[in-house]
Each structure stands twice: as structure tokens, then as C-alpha cells.
Amino acid sequence: MGRFRRFLRRFSGGDEEGRGSSHLGGLTDEELERIGTEEDPLADYEEALRRNFEAMEAEGRGDVERAILLYEQSVAERFVESHPYERLAMIYERRRRYAEALRVTESFIELARSGTMPRGAQRSADRRLAGFEERAERYRRMLGSG
């Protein structure tokens, strides 16, 4: 077990093995075990966040193609916040590329329903899910497949 996990368990009121513990930040044993692994949804969070800010700046200065590339990377990496999915779907919708908008929207829906997101991100995704589902249905109608 890594030093960080032991630290969290020791200072969160749990015992060394984490049985019946209440972890720092409310992390479950399963979430603690994913920290620093390939399954950790926040492994590259800061880099992804920087990329999303860069995409917003690119959009702001009219470099929409650059923004699309950056947002697409976030979608491909299953970024845990809704912003890149929303922005990318809106860009595709404005361009009448409804199949692409649907793909991006369904990607967020799949991620939100997966139950693999960190607790705070999951709560946010749960709040946004209905809006994404409505948007996906609208895109299906536009494509004549819904």
C-alpha cells in the first residue's frame, strides 16, 4: 500500500487496514485504491484542466479548430467535468454536425452513468445528466434516428 493511502487512512480516523474507516474527504476504500493507478479518473486532472482553459482561450480568440482539437482530447480521455463535452457539442451543433454533437453528448452520458467518477464530479454529472439526455434526444431527432 502506498504511503499516501496509509497517510489518508491514519489521519482520517480509520485503522491501518481501513476497516470501518471514515476517510479523509469521504473517500471510500475503492476510491483510495484507485489513487495513482491507471483507473484513477483524476490522474492527469491538472493537465486536462489546463488544456480545457487553453481551449476556452482559443475559442475566445476565434481559433475554433484548435479548441475542437483540445476539447476532443478531453472527451477521448473521459475528463470528469462536463464543460468540454458541452462546449464541443455546441460547436458541432452550430456547424450542423449533429452526428458529432450526438457522439460527444452520448460520451458524457455514458461517463456519468458509469459510476466511475469521483464523488463530487459524479454529483455534478448527476445534476447535468437530464440536460444531456434531452440534448442527445434533440440531436437524434435532427438526424432522423429518434
mmCIF file of N, CA and C in Angstrom:
data_model
loop_
_atom_site.group_PDB
_atom_site.id
_atom_site.type_symbol
_atom_site.label_atom_id
_atom_site.label_comp_id
_atom_site.label_asym_id
_atom_site.label_seq_id
_atom_site.Cartn_x
_atom_site.Cartn_y
_atom_site.Cartn_z
ATOM 1 N N MET A 1 0.852 -1.186 0.000
ATOM 2 C CA MET A 1 0.000 0.000 0.000
ATOM 3 C C MET A 1 0.888 1.235 0.000
ATOM 4 N N GLY A 2 0.526 2.213 -0.795
ATOM 5 C CA GLY A 2 1.337 3.412 -0.906
ATOM 6 C C GLY A 2 1.306 4.261 0.347
ATOM 7 N N ARG A 3 2.344 5.078 0.493
ATOM 8 C CA ARG A 3 2.441 5.959 1.662
ATOM 9 C C ARG A 3 1.269 6.929 1.735
ATOM 10 N N PHE A 4 0.836 7.443 0.590
ATOM 11 C CA PHE A 4 -0.260 8.392 0.574
ATOM 12 C C PHE A 4 -1.536 7.765 1.112
ATOM 13 N N ARG A 5 -1.838 6.552 0.684
ATOM 14 C CA ARG A 5 -3.045 5.878 1.168
ATOM 15 C C ARG A 5 -2.954 5.630 2.674
ATOM 16 N N ARG A 6 -1.779 5.201 3.137
ATOM 17 C CA ARG A 6 -1.616 4.981 4.589
ATOM 18 C C ARG A 6 -1.813 6.286 5.344
ATOM 19 N N PHE A 7 -1.270 7.372 4.786
ATOM 20 C CA PHE A 7 -1.431 8.681 5.402
ATOM 21 C C PHE A 7 -2.909 9.041 5.499
ATOM 22 N N LEU A 8 -3.635 8.884 4.399
ATOM 23 C CA LEU A 8 -5.064 9.197 4.410
ATOM 24 C C LEU A 8 -5.799 8.370 5.452
ATOM 25 N N ARG A 9 -5.503 7.095 5.509
ATOM 26 C CA ARG A 9 -6.189 6.228 6.478
ATOM 27 C C ARG A 9 -5.843 6.616 7.906
ATOM 28 N N ARG A 10 -4.580 6.870 8.170
ATOM 29 C CA ARG A 10 -4.153 7.182 9.531
ATOM 30 C C ARG A 10 -4.781 8.480 10.018
ATOM 31 N N PHE A 11 -4.823 9.505 9.162
ATOM 32 C CA PHE A 11 -5.294 10.812 9.595
ATOM 33 C C PHE A 11 -6.758 11.075 9.303
ATOM 34 N N SER A 12 -7.459 10.055 8.865
ATOM 35 C CA SER A 12 -8.885 10.225 8.604
ATOM 36 C C SER A 12 -9.737 9.480 9.623
ATOM 37 N N GLY A 13 -9.105 8.941 10.629
ATOM 38 C CA GLY A 13 -9.851 8.270 11.675
ATOM 39 C C GLY A 13 -10.013 6.794 11.442
ATOM 40 N N GLY A 14 -9.483 6.259 10.365
ATOM 41 C CA GLY A 14 -9.602 4.835 10.086
ATOM 42 C C GLY A 14 -8.413 4.079 10.624
ATOM 43 N N ASP A 15 -8.561 2.777 10.740
ATOM 44 C CA ASP A 15 -7.431 1.968 11.167
ATOM 45 C C ASP A 15 -6.522 1.709 9.979
ATOM 46 N N GLU A 16 -5.393 1.101 10.203
ATOM 47 C CA GLU A 16 -4.392 0.871 9.167
ATOM 48 C C GLU A 16 -4.956 0.104 7.977
ATOM 49 N N GLU A 17 -5.860 -0.824 8.214
ATOM 50 C CA GLU A 17 -6.428 -1.603 7.128
ATOM 51 C C GLU A 17 -7.640 -0.930 6.506
ATOM 52 N N GLY A 18 -8.148 0.132 7.126
ATOM 53 C CA GLY A 18 -9.266 0.869 6.557
ATOM 54 C C GLY A 18 -10.615 0.244 6.841
ATOM 55 N N ARG A 19 -10.674 -0.764 7.727
ATOM 56 C CA ARG A 19 -11.962 -1.385 8.033
ATOM 57 C C ARG A 19 -12.807 -0.403 8.834
ATOM 58 N N GLY A 20 -13.992 -0.153 8.340
ATOM 59 C CA GLY A 20 -14.913 0.721 9.055
ATOM 60 C C GLY A 20 -14.415 2.139 9.175
ATOM 61 N N SER A 21 -13.514 2.533 8.333
ATOM 62 C CA SER A 21 -12.933 3.863 8.470
ATOM 63 C C SER A 21 -13.798 4.924 7.821
ATOM 64 N N SER A 22 -13.601 6.133 8.272
ATOM 65 C CA SER A 22 -14.208 7.275 7.598
ATOM 66 C C SER A 22 -13.030 8.068 7.065
ATOM 67 N N HIS A 23 -12.778 7.956 5.786
ATOM 68 C CA HIS A 23 -11.579 8.501 5.187
ATOM 69 C C HIS A 23 -11.641 10.001 5.011
ATOM 70 N N LEU A 24 -10.463 10.590 4.969
ATOM 71 C CA LEU A 24 -10.306 11.997 4.687
ATOM 72 C C LEU A 24 -11.004 12.316 3.373
ATOM 73 N N GLY A 25 -11.827 13.334 3.364
ATOM 74 C CA GLY A 25 -12.535 13.703 2.144
ATOM 75 C C GLY A 25 -13.661 12.762 1.796
ATOM 76 N N GLY A 26 -13.971 11.813 2.684
ATOM 77 C CA GLY A 26 -15.060 10.884 2.425
ATOM 78 C C GLY A 26 -14.747 9.855 1.361
ATOM 79 N N LEU A 27 -13.477 9.612 1.068
ATOM 80 C CA LEU A 27 -13.129 8.620 0.065
ATOM 81 C C LEU A 27 -13.404 7.220 0.573
ATOM 82 N N THR A 28 -13.925 6.398 -0.296
ATOM 83 C CA THR A 28 -14.159 5.000 0.056
ATOM 84 C C THR A 28 -12.873 4.215 -0.121
ATOM 85 N N ASP A 29 -12.860 2.985 0.393
ATOM 86 C CA ASP A 29 -11.688 2.127 0.209
ATOM 87 C C ASP A 29 -11.388 1.945 -1.277
ATOM 88 N N GLU A 30 -12.432 1.751 -2.083
ATOM 89 C CA GLU A 30 -12.248 1.559 -3.525
ATOM 90 C C GLU A 30 -11.618 2.787 -4.168
ATOM 91 N N GLU A 31 -12.084 3.983 -3.781
ATOM 92 C CA GLU A 31 -11.515 5.208 -4.337
ATOM 93 C C GLU A 31 -10.057 5.366 -3.921
ATOM 94 N N LEU A 32 -9.764 5.049 -2.676
ATOM 95 C CA LEU A 32 -8.379 5.126 -2.208
ATOM 96 C C LEU A 32 -7.471 4.177 -2.987
ATOM 97 N N GLU A 33 -7.966 2.997 -3.287
ATOM 98 C CA GLU A 33 -7.162 2.009 -4.015
ATOM 99 C C GLU A 33 -6.858 2.452 -5.441
ATOM 100 N N ARG A 34 -7.715 3.307 -6.027
ATOM 101 C CA ARG A 34 -7.507 3.755 -7.408
ATOM 102 C C ARG A 34 -6.526 4.914 -7.511
ATOM 103 N N ILE A 35 -6.209 5.574 -6.396
ATOM 104 C CA ILE A 35 -5.321 6.734 -6.427
ATOM 105 C C ILE A 35 -3.975 6.334 -7.013
ATOM 106 N N GLY A 36 -3.570 7.063 -8.033
ATOM 107 C CA GLY A 36 -2.273 6.843 -8.649
ATOM 108 C C GLY A 36 -2.200 5.680 -9.617
ATOM 109 N N THR A 37 -3.311 5.003 -9.864
ATOM 110 C CA THR A 37 -3.322 3.891 -10.819
ATOM 111 C C THR A 37 -3.882 4.379 -12.150
ATOM 112 N N GLU A 38 -3.877 3.507 -13.144
ATOM 113 C CA GLU A 38 -4.449 3.859 -14.439
ATOM 114 C C GLU A 38 -5.945 4.098 -14.342
ATOM 115 N N GLU A 39 -6.604 3.531 -13.335
ATOM 116 C CA GLU A 39 -8.045 3.712 -13.164
ATOM 117 C C GLU A 39 -8.389 5.000 -12.414
ATOM 118 N N ASP A 40 -7.396 5.755 -11.985
ATOM 119 C CA ASP A 40 -7.628 6.989 -11.244
ATOM 120 C C ASP A 40 -8.160 8.054 -12.201
ATOM 121 N N PRO A 41 -9.445 8.456 -12.065
ATOM 122 C CA PRO A 41 -10.021 9.420 -13.002
ATOM 123 C C PRO A 41 -9.425 10.812 -12.872
ATOM 124 N N LEU A 42 -8.644 11.052 -11.823
ATOM 125 C CA LEU A 42 -8.032 12.362 -11.629
ATOM 126 C C LEU A 42 -6.522 12.336 -11.852
ATOM 127 N N ALA A 43 -6.011 11.255 -12.432
ATOM 128 C CA ALA A 43 -4.570 11.092 -12.587
ATOM 129 C C ALA A 43 -3.938 12.277 -13.315
ATOM 130 N N ASP A 44 -4.540 12.743 -14.375
ATOM 131 C CA ASP A 44 -3.990 13.860 -15.155
ATOM 132 C C ASP A 44 -4.915 15.061 -15.124
ATOM 133 N N TYR A 45 -5.604 15.240 -14.015
ATOM 134 C CA TYR A 45 -6.627 16.271 -13.907
ATOM 135 C C TYR A 45 -6.073 17.667 -14.182
ATOM 136 N N GLU A 46 -4.940 18.007 -13.564
ATOM 137 C CA GLU A 46 -4.398 19.355 -13.731
ATOM 138 C C GLU A 46 -4.023 19.624 -15.179
ATOM 139 N N GLU A 47 -3.424 18.651 -15.838
ATOM 140 C CA GLU A 47 -3.070 18.799 -17.250
ATOM 141 C C GLU A 47 -4.331 18.971 -18.096
ATOM 142 N N ALA A 48 -5.347 18.172 -17.822
ATOM 143 C CA ALA A 48 -6.597 18.266 -18.576
ATOM 144 C C ALA A 48 -7.286 19.603 -18.326
ATOM 145 N N LEU A 49 -7.250 20.056 -17.095
ATOM 146 C CA LEU A 49 -7.855 21.347 -16.765
ATOM 147 C C LEU A 49 -7.135 22.471 -17.517
ATOM 148 N N ARG A 50 -5.799 22.421 -17.549
ATOM 149 C CA ARG A 50 -5.026 23.408 -18.286
ATOM 150 C C ARG A 50 -5.407 23.382 -19.767
ATOM 151 N N ARG A 51 -5.551 22.188 -20.309
ATOM 152 C CA ARG A 51 -5.928 22.027 -21.711
ATOM 153 C C ARG A 51 -7.313 22.631 -21.978
ATOM 154 N N ASN A 52 -8.248 22.430 -21.053
ATOM 155 C CA ASN A 52 -9.593 22.985 -21.238
ATOM 156 C C ASN A 52 -9.592 24.504 -21.169
ATOM 157 N N PHE A 53 -8.754 25.076 -20.299
ATOM 158 C CA PHE A 53 -8.626 26.544 -20.273
ATOM 159 C C PHE A 53 -8.017 27.045 -21.579
ATOM 160 N N GLU A 54 -7.037 26.314 -22.100
ATOM 161 C CA GLU A 54 -6.442 26.675 -23.382
ATOM 162 C C GLU A 54 -7.495 26.626 -24.492
ATOM 163 N N ALA A 55 -8.359 25.625 -24.457
ATOM 164 C CA ALA A 55 -9.427 25.509 -25.448
ATOM 165 C C ALA A 55 -10.385 26.699 -25.356
ATOM 166 N N MET A 56 -10.733 27.097 -24.130
ATOM 167 C CA MET A 56 -11.619 28.254 -23.953
ATOM 168 C C MET A 56 -10.964 29.518 -24.510
ATOM 169 N N GLU A 57 -9.665 29.680 -24.239
ATOM 170 C CA GLU A 57 -8.954 30.842 -24.761
ATOM 171 C C GLU A 57 -8.907 30.812 -26.284
ATOM 172 N N ALA A 58 -8.674 29.635 -26.855
ATOM 173 C CA ALA A 58 -8.652 29.506 -28.313
ATOM 174 C C ALA A 58 -10.008 29.878 -28.901
ATOM 175 N N GLU A 59 -11.064 29.402 -28.276
ATOM 176 C CA GLU A 59 -12.417 29.767 -28.723
ATOM 177 C C GLU A 59 -12.610 31.272 -28.671
ATOM 178 N N GLY A 60 -12.177 31.870 -27.571
ATOM 179 C CA GLY A 60 -12.341 33.307 -27.372
ATOM 180 C C GLY A 60 -11.642 34.149 -28.419
ATOM 181 N N ARG A 61 -10.521 33.668 -28.929
ATOM 182 C CA ARG A 61 -9.801 34.434 -29.952
ATOM 183 C C ARG A 61 -10.150 33.979 -31.366
ATOM 184 N N GLY A 62 -11.162 33.098 -31.475
ATOM 185 C CA GLY A 62 -11.655 32.694 -32.786
ATOM 186 C C GLY A 62 -10.957 31.499 -33.403
ATOM 187 N N ASP A 63 -10.060 30.847 -32.662
ATOM 188 C CA ASP A 63 -9.358 29.672 -33.174
ATOM 189 C C ASP A 63 -10.149 28.424 -32.784
ATOM 190 N N VAL A 64 -11.306 28.269 -33.420
ATOM 191 C CA VAL A 64 -12.233 27.198 -33.058
ATOM 192 C C VAL A 64 -11.657 25.826 -33.400
ATOM 193 N N GLU A 65 -10.869 25.739 -34.465
ATOM 194 C CA GLU A 65 -10.276 24.445 -34.819
ATOM 195 C C GLU A 65 -9.343 23.949 -33.711
ATOM 196 N N ARG A 66 -8.571 24.856 -33.147
ATOM 197 C CA ARG A 66 -7.684 24.487 -32.027
ATOM 198 C C ARG A 66 -8.528 24.066 -30.822
ATOM 199 N N ALA A 67 -9.585 24.795 -30.540
ATOM 200 C CA ALA A 67 -10.462 24.457 -29.422
ATOM 201 C C ALA A 67 -11.057 23.067 -29.614
ATOM 202 N N ILE A 68 -11.485 22.752 -30.828
ATOM 203 C CA ILE A 68 -12.052 21.434 -31.106
ATOM 204 C C ILE A 68 -11.028 20.346 -30.798
ATOM 205 N N LEU A 69 -9.805 20.518 -31.264
ATOM 206 C CA LEU A 69 -8.759 19.514 -31.003
ATOM 207 C C LEU A 69 -8.556 19.295 -29.507
ATOM 208 N N LEU A 70 -8.512 20.386 -28.759
ATOM 209 C CA LEU A 70 -8.279 20.283 -27.315
ATOM 210 C C LEU A 70 -9.472 19.656 -26.597
ATOM 211 N N TYR A 71 -10.674 20.095 -26.945
ATOM 212 C CA TYR A 71 -11.863 19.502 -26.333
ATOM 213 C C TYR A 71 -11.989 18.029 -26.696
ATOM 214 N N GLU A 72 -11.692 17.686 -27.941
ATOM 215 C CA GLU A 72 -11.764 16.280 -28.356
ATOM 216 C C GLU A 72 -10.809 15.421 -27.528
ATOM 217 N N GLN A 73 -9.640 15.947 -27.221
ATOM 218 C CA GLN A 73 -8.701 15.192 -26.392
ATOM 219 C C GLN A 73 -9.280 14.948 -24.999
ATOM 220 N N SER A 74 -9.930 15.953 -24.432
ATOM 221 C CA SER A 74 -10.551 15.792 -23.120
ATOM 222 C C SER A 74 -11.663 14.753 -23.154
ATOM 223 N N VAL A 75 -12.453 14.770 -24.211
ATOM 224 C CA VAL A 75 -13.530 13.788 -24.359
ATOM 225 C C VAL A 75 -12.936 12.387 -24.497
ATOM 226 N N ALA A 76 -11.904 12.257 -25.311
ATOM 227 C CA ALA A 76 -11.270 10.950 -25.518
ATOM 228 C C ALA A 76 -10.681 10.398 -24.218
ATOM 229 N N GLU A 77 -10.193 11.295 -23.368
ATOM 230 C CA GLU A 77 -9.605 10.882 -22.089
ATOM 231 C C GLU A 77 -10.643 10.777 -20.972
ATOM 232 N N ARG A 78 -11.909 10.993 -21.311
ATOM 233 C CA ARG A 78 -13.015 10.902 -20.346
ATOM 234 C C ARG A 78 -12.832 11.864 -19.162
ATOM 235 N N PHE A 79 -12.574 13.122 -19.490
ATOM 236 C CA PHE A 79 -12.432 14.158 -18.469
ATOM 237 C C PHE A 79 -13.687 14.178 -17.615
ATOM 238 N N VAL A 80 -13.525 14.368 -16.301
ATOM 239 C CA VAL A 80 -14.619 14.157 -15.361
ATOM 240 C C VAL A 80 -15.548 15.350 -15.164
ATOM 241 N N GLU A 81 -15.350 16.436 -15.865
ATOM 242 C CA GLU A 81 -16.259 17.572 -15.763
ATOM 243 C C GLU A 81 -16.979 17.758 -17.099
ATOM 244 N N SER A 82 -18.133 18.370 -17.066
ATOM 245 C CA SER A 82 -18.989 18.457 -18.249
ATOM 246 C C SER A 82 -18.586 19.530 -19.252
ATOM 247 N N HIS A 83 -17.804 20.505 -18.841
ATOM 248 C CA HIS A 83 -17.521 21.659 -19.699
ATOM 249 C C HIS A 83 -17.037 21.301 -21.104
ATOM 250 N N PRO A 84 -15.994 20.482 -21.270
ATOM 251 C CA PRO A 84 -15.542 20.234 -22.647
ATOM 252 C C PRO A 84 -16.590 19.519 -23.500
ATOM 253 N N TYR A 85 -17.405 18.691 -22.887
ATOM 254 C CA TYR A 85 -18.472 17.995 -23.622
ATOM 255 C C TYR A 85 -19.527 18.999 -24.084
ATOM 256 N N GLU A 86 -19.908 19.900 -23.181
ATOM 257 C CA GLU A 86 -20.917 20.910 -23.525
ATOM 258 C C GLU A 86 -20.426 21.835 -24.634
ATOM 259 N N ARG A 87 -19.203 22.343 -24.472
ATOM 260 C CA ARG A 87 -18.679 23.286 -25.462
ATOM 261 C C ARG A 87 -18.514 22.619 -26.827
ATOM 262 N N LEU A 88 -17.963 21.415 -26.837
ATOM 263 C CA LEU A 88 -17.729 20.727 -28.100
ATOM 264 C C LEU A 88 -19.050 20.408 -28.799
ATOM 265 N N ALA A 89 -20.032 19.949 -28.044
ATOM 266 C CA ALA A 89 -21.342 19.675 -28.643
ATOM 267 C C ALA A 89 -21.948 20.951 -29.216
ATOM 268 N N MET A 90 -21.793 22.072 -28.518
ATOM 269 C CA MET A 90 -22.336 23.341 -29.025
ATOM 270 C C MET A 90 -21.636 23.778 -30.309
ATOM 271 N N ILE A 91 -20.319 23.604 -30.339
ATOM 272 C CA ILE A 91 -19.579 23.954 -31.563
ATOM 273 C C ILE A 91 -20.083 23.116 -32.727
ATOM 274 N N TYR A 92 -20.189 21.806 -32.511
ATOM 275 C CA TYR A 92 -20.670 20.929 -33.587
ATOM 276 C C TYR A 92 -22.107 21.266 -33.971
ATOM 277 N N GLU A 93 -22.933 21.595 -33.005
ATOM 278 C CA GLU A 93 -24.314 21.951 -33.325
ATOM 279 C C GLU A 93 -24.363 23.215 -34.190
ATOM 280 N N ARG A 94 -23.578 24.220 -33.821
ATOM 281 C CA ARG A 94 -23.532 25.455 -34.628
ATOM 282 C C ARG A 94 -23.099 25.171 -36.060
ATOM 283 N N ARG A 95 -22.260 24.168 -36.227
ATOM 284 C CA ARG A 95 -21.765 23.795 -37.559
ATOM 285 C C ARG A 95 -22.684 22.779 -38.242
ATOM 286 N N ARG A 96 -23.786 22.465 -37.601
ATOM 287 C CA ARG A 96 -24.773 21.490 -38.101
ATOM 288 C C ARG A 96 -24.159 20.103 -38.286
ATOM 289 N N ARG A 97 -23.212 19.793 -37.445
ATOM 290 C CA ARG A 97 -22.582 18.466 -37.435
ATOM 291 C C ARG A 97 -23.225 17.682 -36.288
ATOM 292 N N TYR A 98 -24.492 17.338 -36.487
ATOM 293 C CA TYR A 98 -25.298 16.755 -35.419
ATOM 294 C C TYR A 98 -24.819 15.371 -34.987
ATOM 295 N N ALA A 99 -24.281 14.596 -35.896
ATOM 296 C CA ALA A 99 -23.763 13.269 -35.515
ATOM 297 C C ALA A 99 -22.587 13.412 -34.560
ATOM 298 N N GLU A 100 -21.736 14.400 -34.800
ATOM 299 C CA GLU A 100 -20.597 14.633 -33.907
ATOM 300 C C GLU A 100 -21.090 15.168 -32.555
ATOM 301 N N ALA A 101 -22.049 16.059 -32.589
ATOM 302 C CA ALA A 101 -22.612 16.589 -31.346
ATOM 303 C C ALA A 101 -23.238 15.463 -30.530
ATOM 304 N N LEU A 102 -23.935 14.557 -31.203
ATOM 305 C CA LEU A 102 -24.550 13.418 -30.523
ATOM 306 C C LEU A 102 -23.481 12.508 -29.918
ATOM 307 N N ARG A 103 -22.419 12.239 -30.663
ATOM 308 C CA ARG A 103 -21.343 11.378 -30.172
ATOM 309 C C ARG A 103 -20.747 11.937 -28.878
ATOM 310 N N VAL A 104 -20.475 13.235 -28.865
ATOM 311 C CA VAL A 104 -19.877 13.876 -27.694
ATOM 312 C C VAL A 104 -20.855 13.847 -26.517
ATOM 313 N N THR A 105 -22.110 14.142 -26.787
ATOM 314 C CA THR A 105 -23.136 14.147 -25.743
ATOM 315 C C THR A 105 -23.318 12.755 -25.159
ATOM 316 N N GLU A 106 -23.377 11.759 -26.012
ATOM 317 C CA GLU A 106 -23.512 10.383 -25.524
ATOM 318 C C GLU A 106 -22.285 9.924 -24.752
ATOM 319 N N SER A 107 -21.135 10.457 -25.094
ATOM 320 C CA SER A 107 -19.914 10.127 -24.358
ATOM 321 C C SER A 107 -20.026 10.598 -22.905
ATOM 322 N N PHE A 108 -20.551 11.816 -22.716
ATOM 323 C CA PHE A 108 -20.725 12.296 -21.340
ATOM 324 C C PHE A 108 -21.794 11.488 -20.611
ATOM 325 N N ILE A 109 -22.874 11.173 -21.300
ATOM 326 C CA ILE A 109 -23.945 10.378 -20.674
ATOM 327 C C ILE A 109 -23.383 9.037 -20.208
ATOM 328 N N GLU A 110 -22.611 8.396 -21.051
ATOM 329 C CA GLU A 110 -22.003 7.103 -20.691
ATOM 330 C C GLU A 110 -21.083 7.251 -19.480
ATOM 331 N N LEU A 111 -20.265 8.297 -19.482
ATOM 332 C CA LEU A 111 -19.365 8.534 -18.353
ATOM 333 C C LEU A 111 -20.158 8.792 -17.075
ATOM 334 N N ALA A 112 -21.186 9.618 -17.159
ATOM 335 C CA ALA A 112 -21.985 9.953 -15.978
ATOM 336 C C ALA A 112 -22.685 8.728 -15.411
ATOM 337 N N ARG A 113 -23.123 7.843 -16.279
ATOM 338 C CA ARG A 113 -23.818 6.633 -15.821
ATOM 339 C C ARG A 113 -22.861 5.532 -15.360
ATOM 340 N N SER A 114 -21.577 5.681 -15.634
ATOM 341 C CA SER A 114 -20.613 4.618 -15.349
ATOM 342 C C SER A 114 -20.359 4.403 -13.860
ATOM 343 N N GLY A 115 -20.576 5.438 -13.065
ATOM 344 C CA GLY A 115 -20.306 5.324 -11.638
ATOM 345 C C GLY A 115 -18.829 5.316 -11.305
ATOM 346 N N THR A 116 -17.966 5.684 -12.244
ATOM 347 C CA THR A 116 -16.523 5.652 -12.010
ATOM 348 C C THR A 116 -15.947 7.016 -11.658
ATOM 349 N N MET A 117 -16.783 8.021 -11.630
ATOM 350 C CA MET A 117 -16.300 9.376 -11.390
ATOM 351 C C MET A 117 -16.102 9.613 -9.889
ATOM 352 N N PRO A 118 -15.180 10.526 -9.538
ATOM 353 C CA PRO A 118 -15.052 10.910 -8.129
ATOM 354 C C PRO A 118 -16.368 11.480 -7.632
ATOM 355 N N ARG A 119 -16.608 11.369 -6.349
ATOM 356 C CA ARG A 119 -17.906 11.706 -5.760
ATOM 357 C C ARG A 119 -18.414 13.090 -6.153
ATOM 358 N N GLY A 120 -17.600 14.132 -6.036
ATOM 359 C CA GLY A 120 -18.052 15.482 -6.377
ATOM 360 C C GLY A 120 -18.387 15.618 -7.847
ATOM 361 N N ALA A 121 -17.553 15.054 -8.696
ATOM 362 C CA ALA A 121 -17.809 15.089 -10.138
ATOM 363 C C ALA A 121 -19.065 14.292 -10.469
ATOM 364 N N GLN A 122 -19.285 13.192 -9.766
ATOM 365 C CA GLN A 122 -20.472 12.377 -10.008
ATOM 366 C C GLN A 122 -21.739 13.137 -9.641
ATOM 367 N N ARG A 123 -21.700 13.846 -8.509
ATOM 368 C CA ARG A 123 -22.872 14.641 -8.123
ATOM 369 C C ARG A 123 -23.178 15.704 -9.177
ATOM 370 N N SER A 124 -22.138 16.363 -9.669
ATOM 371 C CA SER A 124 -22.318 17.368 -10.704
ATOM 372 C C SER A 124 -22.860 16.729 -11.980
ATOM 373 N N ALA A 125 -22.306 15.596 -12.360
ATOM 374 C CA ALA A 125 -22.765 14.890 -13.563
ATOM 375 C C ALA A 125 -24.218 14.460 -13.414
ATOM 376 N N ASP A 126 -24.579 13.984 -12.228
ATOM 377 C CA ASP A 126 -25.959 13.572 -11.985
ATOM 378 C C ASP A 126 -26.919 14.743 -12.179
ATOM 379 N N ARG A 127 -26.510 15.943 -11.739
ATOM 380 C CA ARG A 127 -27.358 17.133 -11.913
ATOM 381 C C ARG A 127 -27.492 17.513 -13.377
ATOM 382 N N ARG A 128 -26.474 17.279 -14.165
ATOM 383 C CA ARG A 128 -26.473 17.679 -15.566
ATOM 384 C C ARG A 128 -27.002 16.596 -16.512
ATOM 385 N N LEU A 129 -27.155 15.404 -16.013
ATOM 386 C CA LEU A 129 -27.491 14.268 -16.867
ATOM 387 C C LEU A 129 -28.788 14.467 -17.652
ATOM 388 N N ALA A 130 -29.822 14.936 -17.007
ATOM 389 C CA ALA A 130 -31.109 15.122 -17.701
ATOM 390 C C ALA A 130 -30.964 16.086 -18.875
ATOM 391 N N GLY A 131 -30.214 17.155 -18.691
ATOM 392 C CA GLY A 131 -29.997 18.107 -19.781
ATOM 393 C C GLY A 131 -29.239 17.480 -20.942
ATOM 394 N N PHE A 132 -28.252 16.653 -20.620
ATOM 395 C CA PHE A 132 -27.508 15.960 -21.679
ATOM 396 C C PHE A 132 -28.399 14.962 -22.404
ATOM 397 N N GLU A 133 -29.261 14.274 -21.655
ATOM 398 C CA GLU A 133 -30.167 13.314 -22.287
ATOM 399 C C GLU A 133 -31.143 14.016 -23.220
ATOM 400 N N GLU A 134 -31.660 15.176 -22.800
ATOM 401 C CA GLU A 134 -32.554 15.958 -23.661
ATOM 402 C C GLU A 134 -31.833 16.417 -24.914
ATOM 403 N N ARG A 135 -30.592 16.875 -24.746
ATOM 404 C CA ARG A 135 -29.803 17.319 -25.896
ATOM 405 C C ARG A 135 -29.563 16.155 -26.857
ATOM 406 N N ALA A 136 -29.221 14.986 -26.327
ATOM 407 C CA ALA A 136 -28.982 13.807 -27.181
ATOM 408 C C ALA A 136 -30.244 13.454 -27.963
ATOM 409 N N GLU A 137 -31.387 13.521 -27.306
ATOM 410 C CA GLU A 137 -32.645 13.211 -27.991
ATOM 411 C C GLU A 137 -32.916 14.221 -29.099
ATOM 412 N N ARG A 138 -32.625 15.481 -28.842
ATOM 413 C CA ARG A 138 -32.796 16.513 -29.874
ATOM 414 C C ARG A 138 -31.887 16.224 -31.083
ATOM 415 N N TYR A 139 -30.639 15.848 -30.823
ATOM 416 C CA TYR A 139 -29.727 15.526 -31.930
ATOM 417 C C TYR A 139 -30.225 14.298 -32.706
ATOM 418 N N ARG A 140 -30.752 13.312 -31.994
ATOM 419 C CA ARG A 140 -31.297 12.123 -32.688
ATOM 420 C C ARG A 140 -32.433 12.525 -33.620
ATOM 421 N N ARG A 141 -33.305 13.407 -33.127
ATOM 422 C CA ARG A 141 -34.424 13.876 -33.975
ATOM 423 C C ARG A 141 -33.893 14.626 -35.191
ATOM 424 N N MET A 142 -32.878 15.447 -35.001
ATOM 425 C CA MET A 142 -32.286 16.202 -36.108
ATOM 426 C C MET A 142 -31.692 15.259 -37.154
ATOM 427 N N LEU A 143 -31.188 14.136 -36.674
ATOM 428 C CA LEU A 143 -30.592 13.147 -37.573
ATOM 429 C C LEU A 143 -31.632 12.184 -38.138
ATOM 430 N N GLY A 144 -32.879 12.312 -37.639
ATOM 431 C CA GLY A 144 -33.937 11.429 -38.110
ATOM 432 C C GLY A 144 -33.853 10.017 -37.568
ATOM 433 N N SER A 145 -33.146 9.854 -36.436
ATOM 434 C CA SER A 145 -32.999 8.500 -35.857
ATOM 435 C C SER A 145 -33.613 8.411 -34.473
ATOM 436 N N GLY A 146 -34.500 9.315 -34.136
ATOM 437 C CA GLY A 146 -35.070 9.240 -32.803
ATOM 438 C C GLY A 146 -36.432 9.641 -32.814
#
